[in-house]
């Protein structure tokens, strides 16, 4: 297995992986090739892929705003789960953030994502109960569709 920094050349394989993940939410604009390319240009060293035999089996979009890092779309192909790939990618992304002087990392996991929430608890991330998460949608055309697979 190889863990490495994601590039835009990985988009087709990464997007194909996303489409296999049950319950995965894909945004029409943010998760398009153009949206991912914009994200990677802003955060060129922090997103991650895991490869086995030249096939991408895991990915994380990871970026920061200069103060706090954030993980998006953390996933591992179902056939390759429970082999430490997810944790290895998270460690790789966090090390990249540390090199950029980022001291805290957050993520959002949907409450119905039992597999994801179990993963984050297993690798000792802290679920916060002391805050509410708010958002304001600036572009109504950026629609989220959830995979039914």
mmCIF file with all atom_site columns, C-alpha atoms in Angstrom:
data_model
loop_
_atom_site.group_PDB
_atom_site.id
_atom_site.type_symbol
_atom_site.label_atom_id
_atom_site.label_alt_id
_atom_site.label_comp_id
_atom_site.label_asym_id
_atom_site.label_entity_id
_atom_site.label_seq_id
_atom_site.pdbx_PDB_ins_code
_atom_site.Cartn_x
_atom_site.Cartn_y
_atom_site.Cartn_z
_atom_site.occupancy
_atom_site.B_iso_or_equiv
_atom_site.pdbx_formal_charge
_atom_site.auth_seq_id
_atom_site.auth_comp_id
_atom_site.auth_asym_id
_atom_site.auth_atom_id
_atom_site.pdbx_PDB_model_num
ATOM 1   C CA . UNK A 1 1   ? 0.000   0.000  0.000   1.00 0.00 ? 1   UNK A CA 1
ATOM 2   C CA . UNK A 1 2   ? 1.143   3.525  -0.793  1.00 0.00 ? 2   UNK A CA 1
ATOM 3   C CA . UNK A 1 3   ? -0.173  6.659  0.927   1.00 0.00 ? 3   UNK A CA 1
ATOM 4   C CA . UNK A 1 4   ? 0.585   9.848  -1.000  1.00 0.00 ? 4   UNK A CA 1
ATOM 5   C CA . UNK A 1 5   ? -0.571  13.386 -1.677  1.00 0.00 ? 5   UNK A CA 1
ATOM 6   C CA . UNK A 1 6   ? -3.611  13.616 -3.956  1.00 0.00 ? 6   UNK A CA 1
ATOM 7   C CA . UNK A 1 7   ? -3.333  15.419 -7.287  1.00 0.00 ? 7   UNK A CA 1
ATOM 8   C CA . UNK A 1 8   ? -6.001  16.416 -9.796  1.00 0.00 ? 8   UNK A CA 1
ATOM 9   C CA . UNK A 1 9   ? -4.836  13.515 -11.981 1.00 0.00 ? 9   UNK A CA 1
ATOM 10  C CA . UNK A 1 10  ? -6.377  11.236 -9.320  1.00 0.00 ? 10  UNK A CA 1
ATOM 11  C CA . UNK A 1 11  ? -9.835  12.783 -9.717  1.00 0.00 ? 11  UNK A CA 1
ATOM 12  C CA . UNK A 1 12  ? -11.439 10.112 -11.927 1.00 0.00 ? 12  UNK A CA 1
ATOM 13  C CA . UNK A 1 13  ? -10.423 7.245  -9.635  1.00 0.00 ? 13  UNK A CA 1
ATOM 14  C CA . UNK A 1 14  ? -11.277 9.185  -6.480  1.00 0.00 ? 14  UNK A CA 1
ATOM 15  C CA . UNK A 1 15  ? -14.693 10.207 -7.822  1.00 0.00 ? 15  UNK A CA 1
ATOM 16  C CA . UNK A 1 16  ? -15.388 6.608  -8.904  1.00 0.00 ? 16  UNK A CA 1
ATOM 17  C CA . UNK A 1 17  ? -14.517 5.494  -5.352  1.00 0.00 ? 17  UNK A CA 1
ATOM 18  C CA . UNK A 1 18  ? -16.839 8.115  -3.847  1.00 0.00 ? 18  UNK A CA 1
ATOM 19  C CA . UNK A 1 19  ? -19.679 6.797  -6.007  1.00 0.00 ? 19  UNK A CA 1
ATOM 20  C CA . UNK A 1 20  ? -19.322 3.315  -4.465  1.00 0.00 ? 20  UNK A CA 1
ATOM 21  C CA . UNK A 1 21  ? -19.650 4.489  -0.856  1.00 0.00 ? 21  UNK A CA 1
ATOM 22  C CA . UNK A 1 22  ? -23.174 3.963  0.493   1.00 0.00 ? 22  UNK A CA 1
ATOM 23  C CA . UNK A 1 23  ? -24.646 7.117  2.011   1.00 0.00 ? 23  UNK A CA 1
ATOM 24  C CA . UNK A 1 24  ? -21.829 9.304  0.689   1.00 0.00 ? 24  UNK A CA 1
ATOM 25  C CA . UNK A 1 25  ? -22.972 12.864 -0.052  1.00 0.00 ? 25  UNK A CA 1
ATOM 26  C CA . UNK A 1 26  ? -21.639 14.311 -3.312  1.00 0.00 ? 26  UNK A CA 1
ATOM 27  C CA . UNK A 1 27  ? -22.092 18.031 -4.008  1.00 0.00 ? 27  UNK A CA 1
ATOM 28  C CA . UNK A 1 28  ? -22.791 18.983 -7.613  1.00 0.00 ? 28  UNK A CA 1
ATOM 29  C CA . UNK A 1 29  ? -20.317 21.896 -7.707  1.00 0.00 ? 29  UNK A CA 1
ATOM 30  C CA . UNK A 1 30  ? -17.831 21.325 -4.868  1.00 0.00 ? 30  UNK A CA 1
ATOM 31  C CA . UNK A 1 31  ? -17.216 17.691 -5.842  1.00 0.00 ? 31  UNK A CA 1
ATOM 32  C CA . UNK A 1 32  ? -16.999 18.256 -9.597  1.00 0.00 ? 32  UNK A CA 1
ATOM 33  C CA . UNK A 1 33  ? -13.563 18.036 -11.205 1.00 0.00 ? 33  UNK A CA 1
ATOM 34  C CA . UNK A 1 34  ? -13.409 21.839 -11.271 1.00 0.00 ? 34  UNK A CA 1
ATOM 35  C CA . UNK A 1 35  ? -14.405 22.074 -7.603  1.00 0.00 ? 35  UNK A CA 1
ATOM 36  C CA . UNK A 1 36  ? -11.841 19.514 -6.486  1.00 0.00 ? 36  UNK A CA 1
ATOM 37  C CA . UNK A 1 37  ? -9.158  21.161 -8.626  1.00 0.00 ? 37  UNK A CA 1
ATOM 38  C CA . UNK A 1 38  ? -9.917  24.517 -6.951  1.00 0.00 ? 38  UNK A CA 1
ATOM 39  C CA . UNK A 1 39  ? -9.651  22.842 -3.527  1.00 0.00 ? 39  UNK A CA 1
ATOM 40  C CA . UNK A 1 40  ? -6.352  21.127 -4.377  1.00 0.00 ? 40  UNK A CA 1
ATOM 41  C CA . UNK A 1 41  ? -4.844  24.358 -5.723  1.00 0.00 ? 41  UNK A CA 1
ATOM 42  C CA . UNK A 1 42  ? -5.686  26.067 -2.433  1.00 0.00 ? 42  UNK A CA 1
ATOM 43  C CA . UNK A 1 43  ? -4.421  23.062 -0.422  1.00 0.00 ? 43  UNK A CA 1
ATOM 44  C CA . UNK A 1 44  ? -1.752  21.386 -2.577  1.00 0.00 ? 44  UNK A CA 1
ATOM 45  C CA . UNK A 1 45  ? -0.026  19.272 0.097   1.00 0.00 ? 45  UNK A CA 1
ATOM 46  C CA . UNK A 1 46  ? -2.698  18.031 2.477   1.00 0.00 ? 46  UNK A CA 1
ATOM 47  C CA . UNK A 1 47  ? -5.173  15.803 0.590   1.00 0.00 ? 47  UNK A CA 1
ATOM 48  C CA . UNK A 1 48  ? -4.407  12.095 0.494   1.00 0.00 ? 48  UNK A CA 1
ATOM 49  C CA . UNK A 1 49  ? -4.953  8.910  -1.495  1.00 0.00 ? 49  UNK A CA 1
ATOM 50  C CA . UNK A 1 50  ? -4.171  5.300  -0.655  1.00 0.00 ? 50  UNK A CA 1
ATOM 51  C CA . UNK A 1 51  ? -3.149  3.018  -3.534  1.00 0.00 ? 51  UNK A CA 1
ATOM 52  C CA . UNK A 1 52  ? -2.830  -0.721 -3.844  1.00 0.00 ? 52  UNK A CA 1
ATOM 53  C CA . UNK A 1 53  ? -1.524  -2.076 -7.167  1.00 0.00 ? 53  UNK A CA 1
ATOM 54  C CA . UNK A 1 54  ? -1.992  1.380  -8.775  1.00 0.00 ? 54  UNK A CA 1
ATOM 55  C CA . UNK A 1 55  ? -5.671  1.444  -7.769  1.00 0.00 ? 55  UNK A CA 1
ATOM 56  C CA . UNK A 1 56  ? -6.938  4.160  -5.433  1.00 0.00 ? 56  UNK A CA 1
ATOM 57  C CA . UNK A 1 57  ? -8.683  2.440  -2.532  1.00 0.00 ? 57  UNK A CA 1
ATOM 58  C CA . UNK A 1 58  ? -8.977  5.394  -0.150  1.00 0.00 ? 58  UNK A CA 1
ATOM 59  C CA . UNK A 1 59  ? -9.010  9.172  -0.149  1.00 0.00 ? 59  UNK A CA 1
ATOM 60  C CA . UNK A 1 60  ? -9.295  12.260 2.018   1.00 0.00 ? 60  UNK A CA 1
ATOM 61  C CA . UNK A 1 61  ? -9.832  15.840 0.929   1.00 0.00 ? 61  UNK A CA 1
ATOM 62  C CA . UNK A 1 62  ? -7.952  17.837 3.556   1.00 0.00 ? 62  UNK A CA 1
ATOM 63  C CA . UNK A 1 63  ? -7.400  21.552 3.747   1.00 0.00 ? 63  UNK A CA 1
ATOM 64  C CA . UNK A 1 64  ? -7.045  24.464 6.105   1.00 0.00 ? 64  UNK A CA 1
ATOM 65  C CA . UNK A 1 65  ? -7.794  28.151 6.423   1.00 0.00 ? 65  UNK A CA 1
ATOM 66  C CA . UNK A 1 66  ? -4.487  29.040 8.084   1.00 0.00 ? 66  UNK A CA 1
ATOM 67  C CA . UNK A 1 67  ? -5.877  28.318 11.516  1.00 0.00 ? 67  UNK A CA 1
ATOM 68  C CA . UNK A 1 68  ? -7.789  25.040 11.536  1.00 0.00 ? 68  UNK A CA 1
ATOM 69  C CA . UNK A 1 69  ? -7.610  21.990 9.312   1.00 0.00 ? 69  UNK A CA 1
ATOM 70  C CA . UNK A 1 70  ? -10.648 20.110 8.088   1.00 0.00 ? 70  UNK A CA 1
ATOM 71  C CA . UNK A 1 71  ? -11.113 16.624 6.670   1.00 0.00 ? 71  UNK A CA 1
ATOM 72  C CA . UNK A 1 72  ? -13.718 15.985 3.987   1.00 0.00 ? 72  UNK A CA 1
ATOM 73  C CA . UNK A 1 73  ? -14.794 12.843 2.166   1.00 0.00 ? 73  UNK A CA 1
ATOM 74  C CA . UNK A 1 74  ? -12.746 10.391 4.194   1.00 0.00 ? 74  UNK A CA 1
ATOM 75  C CA . UNK A 1 75  ? -13.372 6.992  2.639   1.00 0.00 ? 75  UNK A CA 1
ATOM 76  C CA . UNK A 1 76  ? -11.913 3.559  2.026   1.00 0.00 ? 76  UNK A CA 1
ATOM 77  C CA . UNK A 1 77  ? -13.203 1.050  -0.518  1.00 0.00 ? 77  UNK A CA 1
ATOM 78  C CA . UNK A 1 78  ? -15.390 -1.415 1.364   1.00 0.00 ? 78  UNK A CA 1
ATOM 79  C CA . UNK A 1 79  ? -13.216 -4.370 0.260   1.00 0.00 ? 79  UNK A CA 1
ATOM 80  C CA . UNK A 1 80  ? -10.162 -2.795 1.913   1.00 0.00 ? 80  UNK A CA 1
ATOM 81  C CA . UNK A 1 81  ? -11.604 -1.629 5.232   1.00 0.00 ? 81  UNK A CA 1
ATOM 82  C CA . UNK A 1 82  ? -10.317 -2.714 8.643   1.00 0.00 ? 82  UNK A CA 1
ATOM 83  C CA . UNK A 1 83  ? -6.692  -2.917 7.464   1.00 0.00 ? 83  UNK A CA 1
ATOM 84  C CA . UNK A 1 84  ? -5.457  0.413  8.857   1.00 0.00 ? 84  UNK A CA 1
ATOM 85  C CA . UNK A 1 85  ? -5.767  2.312  5.572   1.00 0.00 ? 85  UNK A CA 1
ATOM 86  C CA . UNK A 1 86  ? -8.142  4.965  6.938   1.00 0.00 ? 86  UNK A CA 1
ATOM 87  C CA . UNK A 1 87  ? -6.003  5.602  9.992   1.00 0.00 ? 87  UNK A CA 1
ATOM 88  C CA . UNK A 1 88  ? -2.812  5.745  7.886   1.00 0.00 ? 88  UNK A CA 1
ATOM 89  C CA . UNK A 1 89  ? -4.406  8.344  5.589   1.00 0.00 ? 89  UNK A CA 1
ATOM 90  C CA . UNK A 1 90  ? -5.595  10.418 8.567   1.00 0.00 ? 90  UNK A CA 1
ATOM 91  C CA . UNK A 1 91  ? -2.096  10.368 10.085  1.00 0.00 ? 91  UNK A CA 1
ATOM 92  C CA . UNK A 1 92  ? -0.583  11.397 6.724   1.00 0.00 ? 92  UNK A CA 1
ATOM 93  C CA . UNK A 1 93  ? -3.032  14.305 6.380   1.00 0.00 ? 93  UNK A CA 1
ATOM 94  C CA . UNK A 1 94  ? -2.464  15.437 9.976   1.00 0.00 ? 94  UNK A CA 1
ATOM 95  C CA . UNK A 1 95  ? 1.315   15.380 9.496   1.00 0.00 ? 95  UNK A CA 1
ATOM 96  C CA . UNK A 1 96  ? 0.905   17.528 6.365   1.00 0.00 ? 96  UNK A CA 1
ATOM 97  C CA . UNK A 1 97  ? -1.203  19.985 8.378   1.00 0.00 ? 97  UNK A CA 1
ATOM 98  C CA . UNK A 1 98  ? 1.386   20.085 11.181  1.00 0.00 ? 98  UNK A CA 1
ATOM 99  C CA . UNK A 1 99  ? 4.097   20.963 8.648   1.00 0.00 ? 99  UNK A CA 1
ATOM 100 C CA . UNK A 1 100 ? 1.931   23.947 7.697   1.00 0.00 ? 100 UNK A CA 1
ATOM 101 C CA . UNK A 1 101 ? 1.675   24.988 11.392  1.00 0.00 ? 101 UNK A CA 1
ATOM 102 C CA . UNK A 1 102 ? -1.976  23.960 11.762  1.00 0.00 ? 102 UNK A CA 1
ATOM 103 C CA . UNK A 1 103 ? -2.692  22.918 15.355  1.00 0.00 ? 103 UNK A CA 1
ATOM 104 C CA . UNK A 1 104 ? -6.267  21.640 15.307  1.00 0.00 ? 104 UNK A CA 1
ATOM 105 C CA . UNK A 1 105 ? -8.274  19.500 12.881  1.00 0.00 ? 105 UNK A CA 1
ATOM 106 C CA . UNK A 1 106 ? -12.022 19.005 12.636  1.00 0.00 ? 106 UNK A CA 1
ATOM 107 C CA . UNK A 1 107 ? -14.484 17.100 10.517  1.00 0.00 ? 107 UNK A CA 1
ATOM 108 C CA . UNK A 1 108 ? -18.188 16.533 10.156  1.00 0.00 ? 108 UNK A CA 1
ATOM 109 C CA . UNK A 1 109 ? -19.707 13.052 10.193  1.00 0.00 ? 109 UNK A CA 1
ATOM 110 C CA . UNK A 1 110 ? -23.428 12.698 9.551   1.00 0.00 ? 110 UNK A CA 1
ATOM 111 C CA . UNK A 1 111 ? -25.182 11.242 12.583  1.00 0.00 ? 111 UNK A CA 1
ATOM 112 C CA . UNK A 1 112 ? -26.576 8.426  10.431  1.00 0.00 ? 112 UNK A CA 1
ATOM 113 C CA . UNK A 1 113 ? -23.043 7.430  9.318   1.00 0.00 ? 113 UNK A CA 1
ATOM 114 C CA . UNK A 1 114 ? -22.609 4.591  11.794  1.00 0.00 ? 114 UNK A CA 1
ATOM 115 C CA . UNK A 1 115 ? -19.481 3.193  10.118  1.00 0.00 ? 115 UNK A CA 1
ATOM 116 C CA . UNK A 1 116 ? -17.779 6.584  9.974   1.00 0.00 ? 116 UNK A CA 1
ATOM 117 C CA . UNK A 1 117 ? -18.688 7.532  13.520  1.00 0.00 ? 117 UNK A CA 1
ATOM 118 C CA . UNK A 1 118 ? -17.423 4.176  14.816  1.00 0.00 ? 118 UNK A CA 1
ATOM 119 C CA . UNK A 1 119 ? -14.150 4.752  12.930  1.00 0.00 ? 119 UNK A CA 1
ATOM 120 C CA . UNK A 1 120 ? -13.578 8.215  14.431  1.00 0.00 ? 120 UNK A CA 1
ATOM 121 C CA . UNK A 1 121 ? -14.315 6.932  17.940  1.00 0.00 ? 121 UNK A CA 1
ATOM 122 C CA . UNK A 1 122 ? -11.962 3.971  17.416  1.00 0.00 ? 122 UNK A CA 1
ATOM 123 C CA . UNK A 1 123 ? -9.025  6.204  16.473  1.00 0.00 ? 123 UNK A CA 1
ATOM 124 C CA . UNK A 1 124 ? -9.719  8.435  19.498  1.00 0.00 ? 124 UNK A CA 1
ATOM 125 C CA . UNK A 1 125 ? -11.162 11.569 17.931  1.00 0.00 ? 125 UNK A CA 1
ATOM 126 C CA . UNK A 1 126 ? -13.402 13.548 20.282  1.00 0.00 ? 126 UNK A CA 1
ATOM 127 C CA . UNK A 1 127 ? -17.052 14.093 19.477  1.00 0.00 ? 127 UNK A CA 1
ATOM 128 C CA . UNK A 1 128 ? -17.957 17.594 20.593  1.00 0.00 ? 128 UNK A CA 1
ATOM 129 C CA . UNK A 1 129 ? -21.196 18.101 22.466  1.00 0.00 ? 129 UNK A CA 1
ATOM 130 C CA . UNK A 1 130 ? -20.537 21.737 23.417  1.00 0.00 ? 130 UNK A CA 1
ATOM 131 C CA . UNK A 1 131 ? -21.386 23.454 20.147  1.00 0.00 ? 131 UNK A CA 1
ATOM 132 C CA . UNK A 1 132 ? -23.922 23.731 17.391  1.00 0.00 ? 132 UNK A CA 1
ATOM 133 C CA . UNK A 1 133 ? -22.948 23.632 13.743  1.00 0.00 ? 133 UNK A CA 1
ATOM 134 C CA . UNK A 1 134 ? -24.495 26.322 11.534  1.00 0.00 ? 134 UNK A CA 1
ATOM 135 C CA . UNK A 1 135 ? -24.273 26.989 7.830   1.00 0.00 ? 135 UNK A CA 1
ATOM 136 C CA . UNK A 1 136 ? -25.644 29.427 5.294   1.00 0.00 ? 136 UNK A CA 1
ATOM 137 C CA . UNK A 1 137 ? -25.912 28.263 1.700   1.00 0.00 ? 137 UNK A CA 1
ATOM 138 C CA . UNK A 1 138 ? -24.503 30.816 -0.755  1.00 0.00 ? 138 UNK A CA 1
ATOM 139 C CA . UNK A 1 139 ? -25.181 28.781 -3.896  1.00 0.00 ? 139 UNK A CA 1
ATOM 140 C CA . UNK A 1 140 ? -28.427 26.810 -4.059  1.00 0.00 ? 140 UNK A CA 1
ATOM 141 C CA . UNK A 1 141 ? -27.177 25.057 -7.230  1.00 0.00 ? 141 UNK A CA 1
ATOM 142 C CA . UNK A 1 142 ? -24.585 23.153 -5.170  1.00 0.00 ? 142 UNK A CA 1
ATOM 143 C CA . UNK A 1 143 ? -26.929 20.243 -4.496  1.00 0.00 ? 143 UNK A CA 1
ATOM 144 C CA . UNK A 1 144 ? -25.931 17.240 -2.386  1.00 0.00 ? 144 UNK A CA 1
ATOM 145 C CA . UNK A 1 145 ? -26.936 13.806 -3.672  1.00 0.00 ? 145 UNK A CA 1
ATOM 146 C CA . UNK A 1 146 ? -26.485 10.728 -1.475  1.00 0.00 ? 146 UNK A CA 1
ATOM 147 C CA . UNK A 1 147 ? -25.278 7.421  -2.909  1.00 0.00 ? 147 UNK A CA 1
ATOM 148 C CA . UNK A 1 148 ? -27.815 4.628  -2.502  1.00 0.00 ? 148 UNK A CA 1
ATOM 149 C CA . UNK A 1 149 ? -25.316 1.814  -3.068  1.00 0.00 ? 149 UNK A CA 1
#
